[in-house]
CSV table of C-alpha atoms in Angstrom, one decimal:
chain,number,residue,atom,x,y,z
I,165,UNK,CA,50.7,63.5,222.8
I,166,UNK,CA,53.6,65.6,224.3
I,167,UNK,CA,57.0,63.6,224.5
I,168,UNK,CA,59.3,65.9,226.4
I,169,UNK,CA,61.8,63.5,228.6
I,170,UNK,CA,64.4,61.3,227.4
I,171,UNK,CA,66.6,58.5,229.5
I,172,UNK,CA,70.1,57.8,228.2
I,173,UNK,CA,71.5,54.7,230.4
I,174,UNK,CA,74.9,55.0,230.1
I,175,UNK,CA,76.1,52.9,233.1
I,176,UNK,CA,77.7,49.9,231.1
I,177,UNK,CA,81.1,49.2,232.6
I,178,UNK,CA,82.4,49.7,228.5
I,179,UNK,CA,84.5,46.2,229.1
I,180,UNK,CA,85.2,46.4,224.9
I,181,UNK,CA,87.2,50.3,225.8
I,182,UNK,CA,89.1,48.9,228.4
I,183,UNK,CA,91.6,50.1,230.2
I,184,UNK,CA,90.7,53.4,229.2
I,185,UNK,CA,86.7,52.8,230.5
I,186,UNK,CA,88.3,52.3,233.8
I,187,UNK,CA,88.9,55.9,234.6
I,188,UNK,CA,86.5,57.2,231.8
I,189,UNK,CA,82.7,56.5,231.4
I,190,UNK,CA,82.3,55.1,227.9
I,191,UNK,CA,79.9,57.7,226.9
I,192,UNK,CA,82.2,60.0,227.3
I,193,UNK,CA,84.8,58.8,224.7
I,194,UNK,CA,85.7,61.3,222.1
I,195,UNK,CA,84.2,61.1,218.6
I,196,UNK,CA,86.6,64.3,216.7
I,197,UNK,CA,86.3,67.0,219.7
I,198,UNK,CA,82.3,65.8,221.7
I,199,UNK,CA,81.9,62.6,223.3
I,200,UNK,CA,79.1,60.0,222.5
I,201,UNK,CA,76.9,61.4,225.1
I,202,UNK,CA,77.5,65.2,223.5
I,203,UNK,CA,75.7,63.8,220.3
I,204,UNK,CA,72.7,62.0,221.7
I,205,UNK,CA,71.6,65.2,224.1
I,206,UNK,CA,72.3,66.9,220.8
I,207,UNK,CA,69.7,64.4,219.0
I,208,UNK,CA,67.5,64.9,221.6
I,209,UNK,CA,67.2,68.0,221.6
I,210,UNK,CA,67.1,68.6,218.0
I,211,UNK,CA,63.7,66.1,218.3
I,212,UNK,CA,61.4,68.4,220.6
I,213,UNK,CA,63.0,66.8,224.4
I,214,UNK,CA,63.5,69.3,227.2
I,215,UNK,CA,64.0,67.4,230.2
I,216,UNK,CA,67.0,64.7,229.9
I,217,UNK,CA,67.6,62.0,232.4
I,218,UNK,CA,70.8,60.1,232.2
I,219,UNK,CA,71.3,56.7,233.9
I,220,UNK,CA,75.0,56.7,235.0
I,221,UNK,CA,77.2,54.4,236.9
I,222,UNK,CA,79.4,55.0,239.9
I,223,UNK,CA,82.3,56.3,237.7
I,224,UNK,CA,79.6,58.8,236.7
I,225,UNK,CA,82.1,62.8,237.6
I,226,UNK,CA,83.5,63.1,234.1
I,227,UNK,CA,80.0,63.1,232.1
I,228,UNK,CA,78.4,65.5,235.3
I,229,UNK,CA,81.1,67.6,234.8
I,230,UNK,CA,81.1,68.1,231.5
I,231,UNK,CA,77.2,69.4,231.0
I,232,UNK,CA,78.2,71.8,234.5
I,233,UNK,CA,79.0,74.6,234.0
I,234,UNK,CA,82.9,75.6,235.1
I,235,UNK,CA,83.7,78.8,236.7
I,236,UNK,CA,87.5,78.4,236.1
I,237,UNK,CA,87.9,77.3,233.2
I,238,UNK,CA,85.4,80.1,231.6
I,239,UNK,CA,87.1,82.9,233.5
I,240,UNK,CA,90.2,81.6,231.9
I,241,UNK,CA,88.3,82.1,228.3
I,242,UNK,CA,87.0,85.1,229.3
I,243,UNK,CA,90.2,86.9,230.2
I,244,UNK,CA,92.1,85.5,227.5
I,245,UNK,CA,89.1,87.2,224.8
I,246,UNK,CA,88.7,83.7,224.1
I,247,UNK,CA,84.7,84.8,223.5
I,248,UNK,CA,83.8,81.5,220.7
I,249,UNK,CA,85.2,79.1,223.1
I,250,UNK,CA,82.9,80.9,226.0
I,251,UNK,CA,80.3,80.7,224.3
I,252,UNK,CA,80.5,77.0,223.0
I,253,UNK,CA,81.0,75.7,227.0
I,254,UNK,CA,78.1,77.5,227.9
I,255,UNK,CA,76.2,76.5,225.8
I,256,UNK,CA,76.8,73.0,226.4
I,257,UNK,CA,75.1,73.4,229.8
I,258,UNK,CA,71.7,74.8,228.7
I,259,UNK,CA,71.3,72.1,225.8
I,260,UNK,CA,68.6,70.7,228.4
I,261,UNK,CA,67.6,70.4,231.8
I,262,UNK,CA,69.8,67.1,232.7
I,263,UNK,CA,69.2,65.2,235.6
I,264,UNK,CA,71.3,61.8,236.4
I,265,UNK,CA,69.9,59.0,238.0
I,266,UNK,CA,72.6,55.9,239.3
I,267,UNK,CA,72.0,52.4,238.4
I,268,UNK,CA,74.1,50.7,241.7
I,269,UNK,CA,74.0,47.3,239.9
I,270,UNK,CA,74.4,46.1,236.4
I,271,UNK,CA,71.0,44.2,235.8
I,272,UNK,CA,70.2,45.3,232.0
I,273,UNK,CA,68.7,47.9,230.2
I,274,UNK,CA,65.2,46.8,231.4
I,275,UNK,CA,66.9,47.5,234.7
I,276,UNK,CA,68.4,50.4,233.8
I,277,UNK,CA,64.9,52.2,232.5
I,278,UNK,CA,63.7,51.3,235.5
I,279,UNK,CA,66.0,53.0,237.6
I,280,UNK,CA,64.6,56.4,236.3
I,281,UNK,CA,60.6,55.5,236.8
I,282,UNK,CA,60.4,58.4,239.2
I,283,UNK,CA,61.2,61.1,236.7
I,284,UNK,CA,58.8,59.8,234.4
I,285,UNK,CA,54.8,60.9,235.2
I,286,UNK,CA,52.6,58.0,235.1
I,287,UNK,CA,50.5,58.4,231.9
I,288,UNK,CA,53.5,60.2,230.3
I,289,UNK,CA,55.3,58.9,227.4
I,290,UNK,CA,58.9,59.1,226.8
I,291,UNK,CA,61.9,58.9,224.7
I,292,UNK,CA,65.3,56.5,225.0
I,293,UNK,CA,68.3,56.6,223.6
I,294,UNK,CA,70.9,54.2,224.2
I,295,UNK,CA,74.6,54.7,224.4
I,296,UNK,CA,76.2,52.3,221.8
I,297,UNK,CA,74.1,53.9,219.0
I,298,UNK,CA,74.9,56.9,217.5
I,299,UNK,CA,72.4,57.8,214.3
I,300,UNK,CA,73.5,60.0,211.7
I,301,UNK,CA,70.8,61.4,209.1
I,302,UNK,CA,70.8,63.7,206.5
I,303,UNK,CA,67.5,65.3,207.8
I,304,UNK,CA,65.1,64.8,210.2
I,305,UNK,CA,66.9,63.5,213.6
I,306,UNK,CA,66.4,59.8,214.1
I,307,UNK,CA,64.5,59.7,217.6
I,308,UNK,CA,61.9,62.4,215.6
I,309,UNK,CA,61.4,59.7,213.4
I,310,UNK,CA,60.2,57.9,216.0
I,311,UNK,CA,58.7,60.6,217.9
I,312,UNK,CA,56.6,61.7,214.5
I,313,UNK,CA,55.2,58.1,214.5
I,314,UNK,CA,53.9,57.8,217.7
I,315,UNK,CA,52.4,61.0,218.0
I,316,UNK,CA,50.6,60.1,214.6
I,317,UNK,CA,49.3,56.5,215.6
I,318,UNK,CA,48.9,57.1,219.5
I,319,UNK,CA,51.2,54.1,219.9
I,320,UNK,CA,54.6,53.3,221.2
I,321,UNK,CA,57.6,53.0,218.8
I,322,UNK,CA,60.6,51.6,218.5
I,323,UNK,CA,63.4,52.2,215.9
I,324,UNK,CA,65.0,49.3,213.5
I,325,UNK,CA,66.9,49.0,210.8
I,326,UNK,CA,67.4,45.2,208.9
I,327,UNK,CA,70.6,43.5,209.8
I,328,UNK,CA,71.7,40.3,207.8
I,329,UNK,CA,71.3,37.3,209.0
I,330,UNK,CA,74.6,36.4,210.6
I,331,UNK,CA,73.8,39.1,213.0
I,332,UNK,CA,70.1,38.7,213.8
I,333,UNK,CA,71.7,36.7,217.0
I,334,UNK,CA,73.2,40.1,218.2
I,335,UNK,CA,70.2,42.0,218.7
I,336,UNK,CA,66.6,42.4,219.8
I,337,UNK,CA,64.3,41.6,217.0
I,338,UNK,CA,60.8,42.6,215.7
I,339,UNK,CA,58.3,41.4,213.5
I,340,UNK,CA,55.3,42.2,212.3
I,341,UNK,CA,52.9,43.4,209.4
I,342,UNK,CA,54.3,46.6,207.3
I,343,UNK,CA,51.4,49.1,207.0
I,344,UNK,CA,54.1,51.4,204.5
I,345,UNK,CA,57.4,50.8,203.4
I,346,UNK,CA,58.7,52.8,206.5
I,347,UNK,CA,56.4,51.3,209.4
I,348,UNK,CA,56.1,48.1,210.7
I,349,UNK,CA,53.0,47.1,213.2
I,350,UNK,CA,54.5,45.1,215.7
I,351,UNK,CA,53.4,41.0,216.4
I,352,UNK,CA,56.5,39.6,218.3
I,353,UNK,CA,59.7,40.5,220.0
I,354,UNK,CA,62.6,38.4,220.5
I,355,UNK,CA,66.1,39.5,222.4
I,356,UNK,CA,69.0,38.3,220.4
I,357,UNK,CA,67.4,35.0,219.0
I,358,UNK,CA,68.6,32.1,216.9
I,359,UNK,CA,68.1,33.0,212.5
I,360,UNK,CA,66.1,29.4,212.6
I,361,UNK,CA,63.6,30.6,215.5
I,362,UNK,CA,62.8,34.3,213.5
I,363,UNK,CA,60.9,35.0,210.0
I,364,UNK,CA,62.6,38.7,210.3
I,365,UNK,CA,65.7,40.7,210.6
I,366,UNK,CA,64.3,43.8,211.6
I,367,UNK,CA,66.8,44.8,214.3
I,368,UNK,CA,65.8,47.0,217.2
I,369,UNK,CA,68.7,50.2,216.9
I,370,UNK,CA,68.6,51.9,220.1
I,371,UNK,CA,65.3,54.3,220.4
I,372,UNK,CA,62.3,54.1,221.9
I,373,UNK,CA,58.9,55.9,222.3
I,374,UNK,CA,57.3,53.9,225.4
I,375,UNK,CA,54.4,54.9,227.6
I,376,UNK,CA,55.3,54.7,231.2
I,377,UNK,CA,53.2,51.4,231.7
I,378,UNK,CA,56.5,50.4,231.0
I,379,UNK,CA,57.4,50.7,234.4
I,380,UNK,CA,55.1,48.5,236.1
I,381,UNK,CA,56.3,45.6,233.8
I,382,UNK,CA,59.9,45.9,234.6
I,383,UNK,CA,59.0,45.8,238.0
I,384,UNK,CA,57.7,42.3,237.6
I,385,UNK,CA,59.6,41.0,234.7
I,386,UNK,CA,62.1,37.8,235.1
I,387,UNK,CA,65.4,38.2,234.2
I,388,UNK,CA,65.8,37.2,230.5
I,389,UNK,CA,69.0,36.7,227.7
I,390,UNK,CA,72.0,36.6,230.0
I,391,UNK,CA,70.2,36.7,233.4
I,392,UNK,CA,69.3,40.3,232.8
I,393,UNK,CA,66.1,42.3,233.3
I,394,UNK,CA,65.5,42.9,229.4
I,395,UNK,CA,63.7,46.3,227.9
I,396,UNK,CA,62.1,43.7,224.7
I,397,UNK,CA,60.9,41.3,227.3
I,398,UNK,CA,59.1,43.8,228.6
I,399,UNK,CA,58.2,45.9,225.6
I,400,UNK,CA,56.4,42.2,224.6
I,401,UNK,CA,54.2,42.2,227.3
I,402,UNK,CA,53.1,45.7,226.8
I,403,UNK,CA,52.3,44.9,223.3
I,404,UNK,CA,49.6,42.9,224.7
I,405,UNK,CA,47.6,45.6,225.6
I,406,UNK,CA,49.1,48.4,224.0
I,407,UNK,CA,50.1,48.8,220.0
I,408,UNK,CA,53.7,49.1,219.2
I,409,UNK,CA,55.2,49.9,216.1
I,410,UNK,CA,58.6,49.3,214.6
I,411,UNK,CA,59.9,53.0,212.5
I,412,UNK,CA,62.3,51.8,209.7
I,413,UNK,CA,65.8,54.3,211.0
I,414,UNK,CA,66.4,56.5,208.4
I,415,UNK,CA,70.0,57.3,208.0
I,416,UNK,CA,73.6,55.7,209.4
I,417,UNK,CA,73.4,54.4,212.8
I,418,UNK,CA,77.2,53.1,214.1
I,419,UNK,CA,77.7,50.7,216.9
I,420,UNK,CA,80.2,53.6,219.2
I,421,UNK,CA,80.3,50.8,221.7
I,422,UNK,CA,82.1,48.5,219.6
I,423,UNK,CA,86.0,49.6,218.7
I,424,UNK,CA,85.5,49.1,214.8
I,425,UNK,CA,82.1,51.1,214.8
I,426,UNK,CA,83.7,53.6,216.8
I,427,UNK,CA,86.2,54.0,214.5
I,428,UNK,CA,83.7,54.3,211.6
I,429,UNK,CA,81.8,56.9,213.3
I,430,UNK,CA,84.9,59.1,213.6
I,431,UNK,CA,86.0,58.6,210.5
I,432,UNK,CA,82.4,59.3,208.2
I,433,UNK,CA,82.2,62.5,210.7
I,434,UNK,CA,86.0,63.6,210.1
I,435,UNK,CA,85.4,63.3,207.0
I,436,UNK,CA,82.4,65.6,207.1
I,437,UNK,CA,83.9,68.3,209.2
I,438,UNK,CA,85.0,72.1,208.2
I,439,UNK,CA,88.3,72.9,208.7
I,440,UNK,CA,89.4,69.0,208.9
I,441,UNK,CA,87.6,66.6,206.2
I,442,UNK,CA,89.5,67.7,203.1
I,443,UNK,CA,92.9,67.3,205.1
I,444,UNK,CA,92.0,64.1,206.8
I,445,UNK,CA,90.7,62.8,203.3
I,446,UNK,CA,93.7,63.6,201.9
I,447,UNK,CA,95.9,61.5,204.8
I,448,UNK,CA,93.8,58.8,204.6
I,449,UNK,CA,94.3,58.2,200.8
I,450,UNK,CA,98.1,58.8,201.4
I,451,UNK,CA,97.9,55.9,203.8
I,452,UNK,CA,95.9,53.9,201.7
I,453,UNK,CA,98.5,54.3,198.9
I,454,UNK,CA,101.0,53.6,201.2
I,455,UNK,CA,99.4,50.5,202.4
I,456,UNK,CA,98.9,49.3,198.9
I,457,UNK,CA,102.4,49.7,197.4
């Protein structure tokens, strides 16, 4: 099994960022000096994909832009010997081959998926990566987690990570029967269920490994949770004829959509970062002092 295209939808209108989300795509909000979007490609990438297809909305120039390459502004680098900086924007356009695909209407991520069917072969199997999460590990990349799995069990896989119960409601949930301490055969999946109706709070964290059988389901799914076309709906039929398991996320994954785990994000990777965290630590702990007197 070779898994070498991802889809990113990042068409959301990012009504939680607003105003700024009204001139600025979501995706491409600033976490220290890359936007969200700079971070996923990056995870991507680092997990074997070479073909990248992002699902955009109409205000879709400012992420295009940025993975194009600009004429001006690197003959301005080059003549001002500014050769690191060159280098760095250049490289940012051949992270992957990045196509963009536009979803016109806001009908859910099932929807959204959907939009890029014909970039996906039939028979192929590919990678997603949604938006809102942003994964940090210490090792191995979180979508090569997944990717690992499904090459080893032939299967489709989705990544999850247990939430407590108060927030079981927020998310798509999976169940099933653990086969290690790590991997979870799946039985059920429920979008954003009621703690009473659930025996699990394995919450689904934003990547996939699907087959493109997929497609053919979205195409004929009703609209689900909130009158949307919805990727676990889906993913639920397809378990019926095909096995899907659930790869327990190894590592920190932040919620970038919501202004608190946004904030989190850029904080634990401030804090991390040459040149800044021991400065920024220090600040913060000033503040904190501050705050506390």
């Amino acid at each position: 099994m070779k898994i070498t295209k991802a889809i990113i939808p990042v068409a959301g209108f990012g009504t939680r960022f607003l105003p700024i989300t009204k001139a600025l795509p979501k995706a491409m909000l600033p976490v220290i000096d890359k936007p969200v979007i700079h971070y996923l490609v990056e995870e991507a990438v680092a997990s074997g994909i070479e073909e990248i297809i992002i699902v955009v909305g109409e205000n879709k120039k400012g992420i295009e832009d940025y993975f194009n390459r600009s004429a001006e502004l690197e003959g301005v680098l080059r003549q001002t010997g500014k050769q690191e900086m060159l280098a760095m924007t250049r490289t940012i356009s051949e992270m992957a081959k990045i196509s963009y695909i536009t979803q016109t209407q806001p009908l859910g991520l099932g929807h959204a998926i959907y939009c890029a069917k014909d970039a996906i072969t039939q028979g192929e199997t590919f990678a997603v990566l949604l938006g809102d999460d942003l994964v940090i590990t210490k090792n191995k990349p979180c979508l090569a987690q997944l990717i690992d799995a499904a090459k080893k069990y032939s299967a489709n896989v989705v990544g999850v990570q247990q939430v407590p119960d108060e927030m079981v409601s927020c998310y798509g949930i999976a169940s099933g029967t653990a086969l290690t301490t790590k991997l979870i055969k799946v039985e059920d999946m429920v979008e954003k269920p009621d703690i009473k109706d659930v025996s699990s709070n394995l919450a689904m964290m934003g990547r996939y490994v699907i087959h493109s059988d997929i497609f053919e389901i979205l195409e004929c799914v009703t609209p689900g949770k909130g009158g949307e076309i919805q990727l676990t709906d889906a993913l639920k039929v397809l378990n019926r004829k095909q096995e899907i398991y659930a790869r327990i996320i190894e590592g920190t994954r932040y919620d970038v959509g919501d202004k608190l785990g946004f904030l989190k994000a850029t904080t634990k990777l401030a804090l991390e970062k040459e040149g800044l965290g021991i400065d920024y630590k220090r600040y913060l702990l000033e503040l904190l002092n501050k705050e506390s007197d």
